[in-house]
Structures are given as C-alpha cells and as structure tokens.
mmCIF file of C-alpha atoms in Angstrom:
data_model
loop_
_atom_site.group_PDB
_atom_site.id
_atom_site.type_symbol
_atom_site.label_atom_id
_atom_site.label_comp_id
_atom_site.label_asym_id
_atom_site.label_seq_id
_atom_site.Cartn_x
_atom_site.Cartn_y
_atom_site.Cartn_z
ATOM 1 C CA ASN R 1 5.760 8.739 10.976
ATOM 2 C CA ILE R 2 8.297 11.554 11.054
ATOM 3 C CA ASP R 3 9.762 12.180 7.585
ATOM 4 C CA ASP R 4 13.163 13.548 6.530
ATOM 5 C CA CYS R 5 14.718 16.715 8.038
ATOM 6 C CA TRP R 6 14.002 15.881 11.698
ATOM 7 C CA SER R 7 17.643 15.732 12.779
ATOM 8 C CA ALA R 8 20.326 18.277 13.539
ATOM 9 C CA LYS R 9 22.826 18.868 10.731
ATOM 10 C CA LYS R 10 25.599 17.025 12.605
ATOM 11 C CA ARG R 11 25.900 13.927 14.782
ATOM 12 C CA ASP R 12 27.011 14.356 18.416
ATOM 13 C CA ALA R 13 30.538 13.725 19.771
ATOM 14 C CA ALA R 14 29.737 10.006 20.214
ATOM 15 C CA GLY R 15 28.558 9.775 16.587
ATOM 16 C CA ARG R 16 24.847 9.508 17.416
ATOM 17 C CA LEU R 17 22.040 11.148 15.463
ATOM 18 C CA VAL R 18 20.571 14.127 17.306
ATOM 19 C CA PRO R 19 17.058 15.564 16.830
ATOM 20 C CA ASP R 20 16.831 19.212 15.772
ATOM 21 C CA PRO R 21 16.840 21.062 19.128
ATOM 22 C CA GLU R 22 14.373 23.719 17.935
ATOM 23 C CA ARG R 23 11.755 21.380 16.470
ATOM 24 C CA PHE R 24 12.183 18.576 19.014
ATOM 25 C CA PRO R 25 13.405 20.326 22.174
ATOM 26 C CA SER R 26 12.427 17.376 24.406
ATOM 27 C CA GLY R 27 13.969 14.803 22.055
ATOM 28 C CA ILE R 28 12.487 11.824 20.224
ATOM 29 C CA ARG R 29 12.241 9.589 23.322
ATOM 30 C CA ALA R 30 9.833 12.062 24.965
ATOM 31 C CA LEU R 31 7.839 12.271 21.731
ATOM 32 C CA ALA R 32 7.648 8.460 21.530
ATOM 33 C CA ASP R 33 6.414 8.301 25.138
ATOM 34 C CA TYR R 34 3.742 10.909 24.353
ATOM 35 C CA VAL R 35 2.633 9.069 21.191
ATOM 36 C CA HIS R 36 2.572 5.702 22.998
ATOM 37 C CA ALA R 37 0.440 7.218 25.764
ATOM 38 C CA LYS R 38 -2.155 7.980 23.052
ATOM 39 C CA GLY R 39 -2.212 4.292 22.047
ATOM 40 C CA LEU R 40 -0.337 5.045 18.835
ATOM 41 C CA LYS R 41 3.077 4.095 17.445
ATOM 42 C CA LEU R 42 5.923 6.273 16.215
ATOM 43 C CA GLY R 43 7.850 5.927 12.967
ATOM 44 C CA ILE R 44 11.015 7.737 11.926
ATOM 45 C CA TYR R 45 13.024 8.327 8.756
ATOM 46 C CA GLY R 46 16.615 7.389 7.963
ATOM 47 C CA ASP R 47 18.709 7.178 4.814
ATOM 48 C CA LEU R 48 21.313 4.627 3.806
ATOM 49 C CA GLY R 49 23.913 7.027 2.447
ATOM 50 C CA ASN R 50 26.192 9.943 3.216
ATOM 51 C CA PHE R 51 23.208 12.279 3.537
ATOM 52 C CA THR R 52 19.436 11.994 3.661
ATOM 53 C CA CYS R 53 17.542 13.193 0.577
ATOM 54 C CA GLY R 54 17.084 16.516 2.377
ATOM 55 C CA GLY R 55 20.795 16.886 3.144
ATOM 56 C CA TYR R 56 20.824 15.778 6.800
ATOM 57 C CA PRO R 57 23.229 13.143 8.224
ATOM 58 C CA GLY R 58 22.743 9.765 6.579
ATOM 59 C CA THR R 59 23.376 6.255 7.878
ATOM 60 C CA THR R 60 26.567 5.024 6.216
ATOM 61 C CA LEU R 61 27.498 1.364 6.686
ATOM 62 C CA ASP R 62 29.686 2.133 9.710
ATOM 63 C CA TYR R 63 26.718 3.757 11.496
ATOM 64 C CA VAL R 64 24.052 1.100 10.826
ATOM 65 C CA LYS R 65 24.310 -0.648 14.216
ATOM 66 C CA LEU R 66 24.581 2.592 16.215
ATOM 67 C CA ASP R 67 21.560 4.155 14.479
ATOM 68 C CA ALA R 68 19.439 1.010 14.896
ATOM 69 C CA GLN R 69 20.228 0.985 18.613
ATOM 70 C CA THR R 70 19.525 4.725 18.873
ATOM 71 C CA PHE R 71 16.079 4.299 17.302
ATOM 72 C CA ALA R 72 15.332 1.367 19.637
ATOM 73 C CA ASP R 73 16.503 3.354 22.689
ATOM 74 C CA TRP R 74 14.184 6.171 21.667
ATOM 75 C CA GLY R 75 11.196 3.790 21.536
ATOM 76 C CA VAL R 76 10.686 4.042 17.772
ATOM 77 C CA ASP R 77 8.265 1.485 16.246
ATOM 78 C CA MET R 78 8.977 1.874 12.518
ATOM 79 C CA LEU R 79 11.925 2.909 10.374
ATOM 80 C CA LYS R 80 11.650 4.105 6.774
ATOM 81 C CA LEU R 81 15.169 3.782 5.308
ATOM 82 C CA ASP R 82 15.646 5.801 2.122
ATOM 83 C CA GLY R 83 18.494 5.398 -0.376
ATOM 84 C CA CYS R 84 19.724 8.856 -1.432
ATOM 85 C CA TYR R 85 23.508 9.312 -1.740
ATOM 86 C CA SER R 86 24.245 5.571 -1.652
ATOM 87 C CA SER R 87 25.639 3.189 -4.269
ATOM 88 C CA GLU R 88 24.129 -0.108 -5.437
ATOM 89 C CA GLU R 89 26.845 -1.947 -3.497
ATOM 90 C CA GLU R 90 26.107 0.003 -0.308
ATOM 91 C CA GLN R 91 22.405 -0.728 -0.702
ATOM 92 C CA ALA R 92 23.038 -4.453 -1.257
ATOM 93 C CA LYS R 93 25.025 -4.565 1.991
ATOM 94 C CA GLY R 94 23.239 -1.916 4.019
ATOM 95 C CA TYR R 95 19.564 -2.854 3.727
ATOM 96 C CA PRO R 96 20.074 -6.450 5.003
ATOM 97 C CA GLU R 97 22.573 -5.167 7.586
ATOM 98 C CA MET R 98 19.974 -2.736 8.997
ATOM 99 C CA ALA R 99 17.427 -5.574 9.218
ATOM 100 C CA ARG R 100 19.911 -7.587 11.316
ATOM 101 C CA ALA R 101 20.762 -4.546 13.436
ATOM 102 C CA LEU R 102 17.101 -3.727 14.150
ATOM 103 C CA ASN R 103 16.413 -7.340 15.120
ATOM 104 C CA ALA R 104 19.496 -7.348 17.365
ATOM 105 C CA THR R 105 18.066 -4.470 19.428
ATOM 106 C CA GLY R 106 15.280 -6.767 20.648
ATOM 107 C CA ARG R 107 12.669 -4.076 19.977
ATOM 108 C CA PRO R 108 9.963 -4.866 17.372
ATOM 109 C CA ILE R 109 10.491 -2.221 14.683
ATOM 110 C CA VAL R 110 8.642 -2.294 11.356
ATOM 111 C CA TYR R 111 11.226 -1.935 8.595
ATOM 112 C CA SER R 112 10.341 -0.016 5.423
ATOM 113 C CA CYS R 113 12.965 -0.124 2.656
ATOM 114 C CA SER R 114 13.368 2.070 -0.399
ATOM 115 C CA TRP R 115 15.817 -0.441 -1.893
ATOM 116 C CA PRO R 116 13.787 -1.599 -4.963
ATOM 117 C CA ALA R 117 12.808 1.968 -5.907
ATOM 118 C CA TYR R 118 16.502 2.767 -6.437
ATOM 119 C CA GLN R 119 16.962 -0.336 -8.618
ATOM 120 C CA GLY R 120 14.048 0.338 -10.994
ATOM 121 C CA GLY R 121 11.588 -1.844 -9.064
ATOM 122 C CA LEU R 122 11.751 -4.940 -11.284
ATOM 123 C CA PRO R 123 13.782 -8.137 -11.773
ATOM 124 C CA PRO R 124 16.484 -9.022 -12.570
ATOM 125 C CA LYS R 125 17.904 -6.081 -10.592
ATOM 126 C CA VAL R 126 15.336 -6.524 -7.824
ATOM 127 C CA ASN R 127 15.049 -9.900 -6.106
ATOM 128 C CA TYR R 128 11.659 -9.969 -4.413
ATOM 129 C CA THR R 129 12.397 -13.227 -2.584
ATOM 130 C CA THR R 130 15.356 -11.555 -0.868
ATOM 131 C CA LEU R 131 13.349 -8.379 -0.206
ATOM 132 C CA ALA R 132 10.608 -10.349 1.561
ATOM 133 C CA GLU R 133 13.231 -11.876 3.856
ATOM 134 C CA VAL R 134 14.840 -8.511 4.663
ATOM 135 C CA CYS R 135 12.065 -5.889 4.786
ATOM 136 C CA ASN R 136 8.483 -5.623 6.077
ATOM 137 C CA LEU R 137 7.461 -3.213 3.327
ATOM 138 C CA TRP R 138 9.287 -1.569 0.471
ATOM 139 C CA ARG R 139 8.879 1.336 -1.879
ATOM 140 C CA ASN R 140 8.956 -0.089 -5.417
ATOM 141 C CA TYR R 141 8.365 3.056 -7.434
ATOM 142 C CA ASP R 142 8.328 6.874 -7.495
ATOM 143 C CA ASP R 143 7.239 9.159 -4.658
ATOM 144 C CA ILE R 144 3.573 10.057 -4.828
ATOM 145 C CA GLN R 145 2.731 13.699 -5.561
ATOM 146 C CA ASP R 146 -0.487 15.444 -4.551
ATOM 147 C CA SER R 147 -2.161 14.894 -7.920
ATOM 148 C CA TRP R 148 -4.476 12.477 -9.702
ATOM 149 C CA ASP R 149 -1.889 12.070 -12.487
ATOM 150 C CA SER R 150 0.561 10.782 -9.887
ATOM 151 C CA VAL R 151 -1.983 8.302 -8.474
ATOM 152 C CA LEU R 152 -2.698 7.008 -12.006
ATOM 153 C CA SER R 153 1.006 6.664 -12.872
ATOM 154 C CA ILE R 154 1.592 4.571 -9.722
ATOM 155 C CA LEU R 155 -1.512 2.502 -10.442
ATOM 156 C CA ASP R 156 -0.420 1.872 -14.040
ATOM 157 C CA TRP R 157 3.067 0.789 -13.014
ATOM 158 C CA PHE R 158 1.852 -1.568 -10.282
ATOM 159 C CA PHE R 159 -0.817 -3.294 -12.356
ATOM 160 C CA THR R 160 1.230 -3.426 -15.569
ATOM 161 C CA ASN R 161 3.804 -5.340 -13.505
ATOM 162 C CA GLN R 162 1.331 -7.270 -11.334
ATOM 163 C CA ASP R 163 2.624 -10.694 -12.412
ATOM 164 C CA VAL R 164 5.947 -9.851 -10.752
ATOM 165 C CA LEU R 165 4.683 -7.763 -7.832
ATOM 166 C CA GLN R 166 1.539 -9.582 -6.708
ATOM 167 C CA PRO R 167 3.241 -12.832 -5.579
ATOM 168 C CA ALA R 168 5.832 -10.853 -3.566
ATOM 169 C CA ALA R 169 3.270 -9.509 -1.093
ATOM 170 C CA GLY R 170 2.021 -11.299 1.994
ATOM 171 C CA PRO R 171 1.822 -11.028 5.777
ATOM 172 C CA GLY R 172 4.960 -9.283 7.024
ATOM 173 C CA HIS R 173 6.224 -8.253 3.554
ATOM 174 C CA TRP R 174 4.307 -5.745 1.445
ATOM 175 C CA ASN R 175 4.594 -3.721 -1.740
ATOM 176 C CA ASP R 176 4.208 -0.040 -0.839
ATOM 177 C CA PRO R 177 2.773 2.247 -3.552
ATOM 178 C CA ASP R 178 3.376 5.207 -1.179
ATOM 179 C CA MET R 179 1.045 7.178 1.019
ATOM 180 C CA LEU R 180 -2.608 8.162 0.808
ATOM 181 C CA ILE R 181 -3.045 11.804 -0.230
ATOM 182 C CA ILE R 182 -6.748 11.882 0.701
ATOM 183 C CA GLY R 183 -7.601 15.100 2.545
ATOM 184 C CA ASN R 184 -4.951 17.220 0.824
ATOM 185 C CA PHE R 185 -5.482 19.378 -2.283
ATOM 186 C CA GLY R 186 -4.905 17.273 -5.411
ATOM 187 C CA LEU R 187 -7.785 14.787 -5.425
ATOM 188 C CA SER R 188 -11.507 15.295 -5.926
ATOM 189 C CA TYR R 189 -13.993 13.440 -3.733
ATOM 190 C CA GLU R 190 -14.384 10.633 -6.307
ATOM 191 C CA GLN R 191 -10.632 10.368 -6.824
ATOM 192 C CA SER R 192 -10.105 10.173 -3.050
ATOM 193 C CA ARG R 193 -12.564 7.268 -2.832
ATOM 194 C CA SER R 194 -10.734 5.633 -5.732
ATOM 195 C CA GLN R 195 -7.291 5.896 -4.140
ATOM 196 C CA MET R 196 -8.561 4.379 -0.880
ATOM 197 C CA ALA R 197 -10.268 1.475 -2.677
ATOM 198 C CA LEU R 198 -7.400 0.766 -5.067
ATOM 199 C CA TRP R 199 -4.729 0.915 -2.346
ATOM 200 C CA THR R 200 -6.886 -1.459 -0.282
ATOM 201 C CA VAL R 201 -7.267 -3.939 -3.137
ATOM 202 C CA MET R 202 -3.451 -3.744 -3.592
ATOM 203 C CA ALA R 203 -2.987 -4.806 0.052
ATOM 204 C CA ALA R 204 -0.984 -1.593 0.439
ATOM 205 C CA PRO R 205 0.158 -0.284 3.809
ATOM 206 C CA LEU R 206 -2.287 2.559 4.493
ATOM 207 C CA LEU R 207 -0.244 5.552 5.616
ATOM 208 C CA MET R 208 -2.230 8.760 5.479
ATOM 209 C CA SER R 209 -0.597 12.131 4.975
ATOM 210 C CA THR R 210 -2.892 15.034 5.696
ATOM 211 C CA ASP R 211 -3.305 17.759 8.295
ATOM 212 C CA LEU R 212 -5.698 16.292 10.880
ATOM 213 C CA ARG R 213 -6.372 19.784 12.274
ATOM 214 C CA THR R 214 -8.142 20.820 9.078
ATOM 215 C CA ILE R 215 -9.307 17.522 7.527
ATOM 216 C CA SER R 216 -12.755 17.664 5.892
ATOM 217 C CA PRO R 217 -15.573 15.417 7.131
ATOM 218 C CA SER R 218 -15.723 13.671 3.722
ATOM 219 C CA ALA R 219 -11.979 12.846 3.703
ATOM 220 C CA LYS R 220 -12.241 11.629 7.300
ATOM 221 C CA GLU R 221 -15.189 9.406 6.377
ATOM 222 C CA ILE R 222 -13.207 7.800 3.529
ATOM 223 C CA LEU R 223 -10.130 7.202 5.697
ATOM 224 C CA GLN R 224 -12.155 5.768 8.590
ATOM 225 C CA ASN R 225 -14.336 3.369 6.583
ATOM 226 C CA ARG R 226 -14.286 0.311 8.844
ATOM 227 C CA LEU R 227 -15.136 -2.278 6.203
ATOM 228 C CA MET R 228 -12.413 -0.854 3.930
ATOM 229 C CA ILE R 229 -9.828 -1.147 6.714
ATOM 230 C CA GLN R 230 -11.017 -4.682 7.510
ATOM 231 C CA ILE R 231 -10.526 -5.659 3.856
ATOM 232 C CA ASN R 232 -7.129 -3.969 3.730
ATOM 233 C CA GLN R 233 -5.987 -5.876 6.840
ATOM 234 C CA ASP R 234 -7.384 -9.247 5.752
ATOM 235 C CA PRO R 235 -5.261 -11.941 7.438
ATOM 236 C CA LEU R 236 -4.530 -13.824 4.188
ATOM 237 C CA GLY R 237 -2.642 -10.776 2.976
ATOM 238 C CA ILE R 238 -3.097 -11.553 -0.722
ATOM 239 C CA GLN R 239 -2.527 -8.611 -3.052
ATOM 240 C CA GLY R 240 -5.288 -8.058 -5.587
ATOM 241 C CA ARG R 241 -4.997 -8.031 -9.362
ATOM 242 C CA ARG R 242 -6.543 -6.169 -12.287
ATOM 243 C CA ILE R 243 -8.671 -8.796 -14.012
ATOM 244 C CA VAL R 244 -10.538 -6.742 -16.648
ATOM 245 C CA LYS R 245 -9.569 -3.752 -18.790
ATOM 246 C CA GLU R 246 -12.448 -2.586 -21.022
ATOM 247 C CA LYS R 247 -12.332 -0.371 -24.103
ATOM 248 C CA SER R 248 -14.955 1.727 -22.317
ATOM 249 C CA LEU R 249 -12.165 2.702 -19.824
ATOM 250 C CA ILE R 250 -13.694 0.618 -17.045
ATOM 251 C CA GLU R 251 -11.307 -1.628 -15.096
ATOM 252 C CA VAL R 252 -12.109 -4.374 -12.597
ATOM 253 C CA PHE R 253 -9.835 -5.438 -9.749
ATOM 254 C CA LEU R 254 -10.203 -8.512 -7.536
ATOM 255 C CA ARG R 255 -8.675 -9.249 -4.153
ATOM 256 C CA PRO R 256 -9.215 -12.698 -2.584
ATOM 257 C CA LEU R 257 -9.980 -12.566 1.144
ATOM 258 C CA SER R 258 -10.192 -15.050 3.980
ATOM 259 C CA GLN R 259 -13.237 -17.323 4.395
ATOM 260 C CA ALA R 260 -13.720 -17.444 0.595
ATOM 261 C CA ALA R 261 -14.767 -13.774 0.540
ATOM 262 C CA SER R 262 -13.586 -11.278 -2.087
ATOM 263 C CA ALA R 263 -13.273 -7.574 -2.736
ATOM 264 C CA LEU R 264 -14.140 -6.246 -6.195
ATOM 265 C CA VAL R 265 -13.355 -2.724 -7.358
ATOM 266 C CA PHE R 266 -15.019 -1.324 -10.486
ATOM 267 C CA PHE R 267 -12.971 1.705 -11.520
ATOM 268 C CA SER R 268 -13.717 4.295 -14.207
ATOM 269 C CA ARG R 269 -10.939 6.158 -15.993
ATOM 270 C CA ARG R 270 -13.587 8.137 -17.860
ATOM 271 C CA THR R 271 -13.775 11.892 -17.409
ATOM 272 C CA ASP R 272 -17.117 12.578 -19.087
ATOM 273 C CA MET R 273 -20.087 11.175 -17.158
ATOM 274 C CA PRO R 274 -21.233 8.297 -14.933
ATOM 275 C CA PHE R 275 -21.054 4.952 -16.735
ATOM 276 C CA LEU R 276 -23.437 2.008 -16.458
ATOM 277 C CA TYR R 277 -21.291 -1.128 -16.430
ATOM 278 C CA THR R 278 -22.954 -4.532 -16.785
ATOM 279 C CA THR R 279 -21.272 -7.856 -16.107
ATOM 280 C CA SER R 280 -21.680 -11.026 -14.032
ATOM 281 C CA LEU R 281 -19.566 -12.898 -11.506
ATOM 282 C CA ALA R 282 -19.309 -15.711 -14.075
ATOM 283 C CA LYS R 283 -17.602 -13.297 -16.505
ATOM 284 C CA LEU R 284 -15.225 -12.393 -13.653
ATOM 285 C CA HIS R 285 -14.353 -16.111 -13.235
ATOM 286 C CA PHE R 286 -16.071 -16.717 -9.920
ATOM 287 C CA PRO R 287 -16.957 -20.382 -9.195
ATOM 288 C CA GLU R 288 -20.076 -21.738 -10.859
ATOM 289 C CA ASN R 289 -23.205 -22.307 -8.765
ATOM 290 C CA ALA R 290 -22.040 -20.055 -5.930
ATOM 291 C CA VAL R 291 -24.315 -17.519 -4.216
ATOM 292 C CA TYR R 292 -23.062 -14.340 -2.567
ATOM 293 C CA GLU R 293 -24.160 -11.615 -0.224
ATOM 294 C CA VAL R 294 -22.687 -8.361 -1.526
ATOM 295 C CA GLN R 295 -22.058 -5.231 0.528
ATOM 296 C CA ASP R 296 -21.215 -1.927 -1.141
ATOM 297 C CA VAL R 297 -18.160 -0.791 0.838
ATOM 298 C CA TYR R 298 -18.969 2.920 0.561
ATOM 299 C CA SER R 299 -22.789 3.044 0.686
ATOM 300 C CA GLY R 300 -23.248 0.035 2.973
ATOM 301 C CA LYS R 301 -26.107 -1.257 0.792
ATOM 302 C CA ILE R 302 -26.498 -5.043 0.720
ATOM 303 C CA ILE R 303 -27.528 -7.279 -2.189
ATOM 304 C CA SER R 304 -28.533 -10.764 -1.063
ATOM 305 C CA GLY R 305 -28.597 -13.929 -3.143
ATOM 306 C CA LEU R 306 -26.407 -12.829 -6.055
ATOM 307 C CA LYS R 307 -25.683 -15.930 -8.115
ATOM 308 C CA THR R 308 -22.553 -16.355 -10.210
ATOM 309 C CA GLY R 309 -24.569 -16.392 -13.435
ATOM 310 C CA ASP R 310 -26.712 -13.313 -12.652
ATOM 311 C CA ASN R 311 -26.075 -10.195 -14.697
ATOM 312 C CA PHE R 312 -25.791 -7.005 -12.639
ATOM 313 C CA SER R 313 -25.036 -3.341 -13.334
ATOM 314 C CA VAL R 314 -23.108 -0.710 -11.404
ATOM 315 C CA ILE R 315 -23.014 3.031 -12.048
ATOM 316 C CA ILE R 316 -19.420 4.313 -11.759
ATOM 317 C CA ASN R 317 -18.740 8.038 -11.585
ATOM 318 C CA PRO R 318 -15.899 9.575 -13.641
ATOM 319 C CA SER R 319 -12.515 8.709 -12.058
ATOM 320 C CA GLY R 320 -14.559 6.985 -9.357
ATOM 321 C CA VAL R 321 -15.123 3.494 -8.037
ATOM 322 C CA VAL R 322 -17.796 1.108 -6.913
ATOM 323 C CA MET R 323 -16.329 -1.319 -4.383
ATOM 324 C CA TRP R 324 -17.978 -4.559 -3.297
ATOM 325 C CA TYR R 325 -17.311 -6.955 -0.450
ATOM 326 C CA LEU R 326 -18.627 -10.407 -1.439
ATOM 327 C CA ARG R 327 -19.279 -13.129 1.113
ATOM 328 C CA PRO R 328 -20.399 -16.567 -0.090
ATOM 329 C CA THR R 329 -23.684 -17.830 1.355
ATOM 330 C CA ALA R 330 -23.561 -20.993 -0.775
ATOM 331 C CA LEU R 331 -20.523 -22.471 -2.466
ATOM 332 C CA PRO R 332 -20.088 -25.424 -4.798
ATOM 333 C CA VAL R 333 -19.370 -28.775 -3.112
ATOM 334 C CA GLN R 334 -15.624 -28.162 -3.431
ATOM 335 C CA PRO R 335 -15.045 -24.692 -1.919
ATOM 336 C CA TRP R 336 -12.436 -22.747 -3.846
ATOM 337 C CA HIS R 337 -11.470 -19.260 -4.626
ATOM 338 C CA VAL R 338 -10.428 -17.480 -7.759
ATOM 339 C CA VAL R 339 -7.712 -15.082 -8.756
ATOM 340 C CA GLY R 340 -7.759 -13.942 -12.373
ATOM 341 C CA LYS R 341 -4.307 -14.434 -13.858
ATOM 342 C CA GLN R 342 -3.265 -13.353 -17.316
ATOM 343 C CA ALA R 343 -1.982 -16.244 -19.392
ATOM 344 C CA HIS R 344 -0.260 -15.309 -22.642
ATOM 345 C CA GLY R 345 -2.812 -15.215 -25.433
ATOM 346 C CA GLU R 346 -5.518 -16.948 -23.389
ATOM 347 C CA GLY R 347 -7.281 -14.096 -21.620
ATOM 348 C CA LEU R 348 -8.158 -14.739 -18.004
ATOM 349 C CA ARG R 349 -7.896 -18.114 -16.337
ATOM 350 C CA PRO R 350 -9.144 -18.982 -12.867
ATOM 351 C CA ILE R 351 -6.611 -20.319 -10.389
ATOM 352 C CA LEU R 352 -7.600 -22.453 -7.438
ATOM 353 C CA LEU R 353 -6.266 -21.287 -4.089
#
C-alpha cells in the first residue's frame, strides 16, 4: 500500500491525478504490473477533501468518478480514502459515492474508509450498518504511532466500545485498528507478539509497516506465523471480545472460529515480572462436558484432552501474551459455541451461536 504524498502537487490538464515524476518515473500502472508479477496486490492512498493530509491534491466530490476510474485504469487493488480537509456533509456524500464509483469501474478494489475516525468512531454520529454496506474496512480511531502507549490506547478504545464495534465486523466489512508496527522501533519482542495476537483476535486487517530490507528474524517470525494468519483469516469473520479483566492486570480475550474452534489470548498489562495465571475453560464460559485439543500459537506446543472443568495455568510475560488455538475433540450432544458478552450488572453470560 502506497501512503500519502505519492502524487504530483497538481493534477494534469485533463484533471487527472499524476504520480510524482521523480519518485514514480514509470507511473503507477508500471508499478502495479511489477507488483502483480510478484503475485502481490497494490494499494494506494486518496483523500476525500481539497487536499490530502500531506497537502497533495485531494478528491473533491466532482473528482470522485474520475479518480476511481484512474485507480482502476492503473490496476490498483485497494484504495484507502482519508478525510482531511473535508466537511461532515462532504464525507456523508463522498464515501458512499466513491464506493459506487469504484464498483462502476468493474475492477475489484478493496475500499478502506476513514469516515468513522472523523466522526468520533461511535454512534449516534457513526452508523455501522451503513458503513458495512459502503466500505470493506474502516479506520474507527486515531492513527497508530510507533509506541506501546499507542497500541494500548487503541486496544483500550476498541475493547471499551466492543459492544458497539464487535457486531459491525464480518466478512467483507471490518473494523481497522490501524497497521502492525512489528519490526520497527517502538515495541519490545513481547509487545510485538502481543500486538500480533490482539489484532488477530480483533479480526483486524493485518497490514504490516516495516522495512523488509532490514527486518529482524524475530519480527519476521511473528509476522509469518501461519497458525496466527489462519486464525486471523477465519472464514466466519467474527471479531473477538475481552471476556475477563482481572485486578492482577491480566486480561482474557476470546474469538470464536469456524468448526466450533476458538482463539484465546491471555494478556498481561504488568510491567514487573512473569505472572502465573490460573483459570479453567468453565470459568471462561465454554460449554460443559466439552474436551479440547489446545495448541499454543507461538510455541506450537499441544495439550490434548483439556476438559472444560480442568484448571490450568499459563505463565504470561510482562506486556506479553499467551495465545491458544482450541479445537474441540468432544462436544456436548448439542454443539454450540460461546461468546462472552457483558450484561449490565450480571458479569459474563454465554451466548449460543
């Protein structure tokens, strides 16, 4: 994905966007052909306003159709449409208009909107039913910075508001907590593992942002964890929820997966030392009398025959995670799955899916 500042400072005589001739001397079409030849896809950045956030030509309402066709002609596969220098009214018209314009080109283009981020991310200003009809993914909240504080602030906002956000996600329409910063400078090894696991349990689009020429083997290993990616891309597309928040600063997140499987993330906000956390699947509202095979997503270790009522312990490093993939080997007569949902004053209740 190419971000802001890729274009020349002015449109051409026909009103079309033009790539910066120094940085993209062969143009975007040639770049798209090169990227496609590698078996990859190409994304580009636009902005619904007079200017992009970086001060380059924006896509005002009168240019929506032309720019959509330009991106399609270039062979672009994804558009991130930002919202700098635009009004609420322009956004309300422009974001759906761009969706129609992209579809009218006949080229499949993934459409990422920044619309809710400019409206505070929450109802009543944001209508998630409408968003899901218009966009494939959307930025709800602030830009991520290369810091652990930034990751935590995004995490807090998303899970504080999970009752609103979680139902909005599904195949073809996703909440986007912004990119992975694994491999950059701001996160420790444990924090990098945590961001990957927590973004996966959120069913977040995984867009990495790091210099692949200098990436460390450990960052590469985290980003290329096959089981993690499989969980992230689970076909049910259900966003996970935070189901436990302990006074010990341990939090537990659950994501339901296809074939009655689940992903559990045990996350430590502690900064002192590794913590031994003991619980059971029964306490996490898994179905009674079920038996699971558990695979540790990072270590690959397997625990067989874990029953719902069995107590177990995990050791979680400071600002780290333990992530489990649970596959049922025996279920109760009526197979069902559980998502913890907070009911007012009642603690956690299981919900049948």
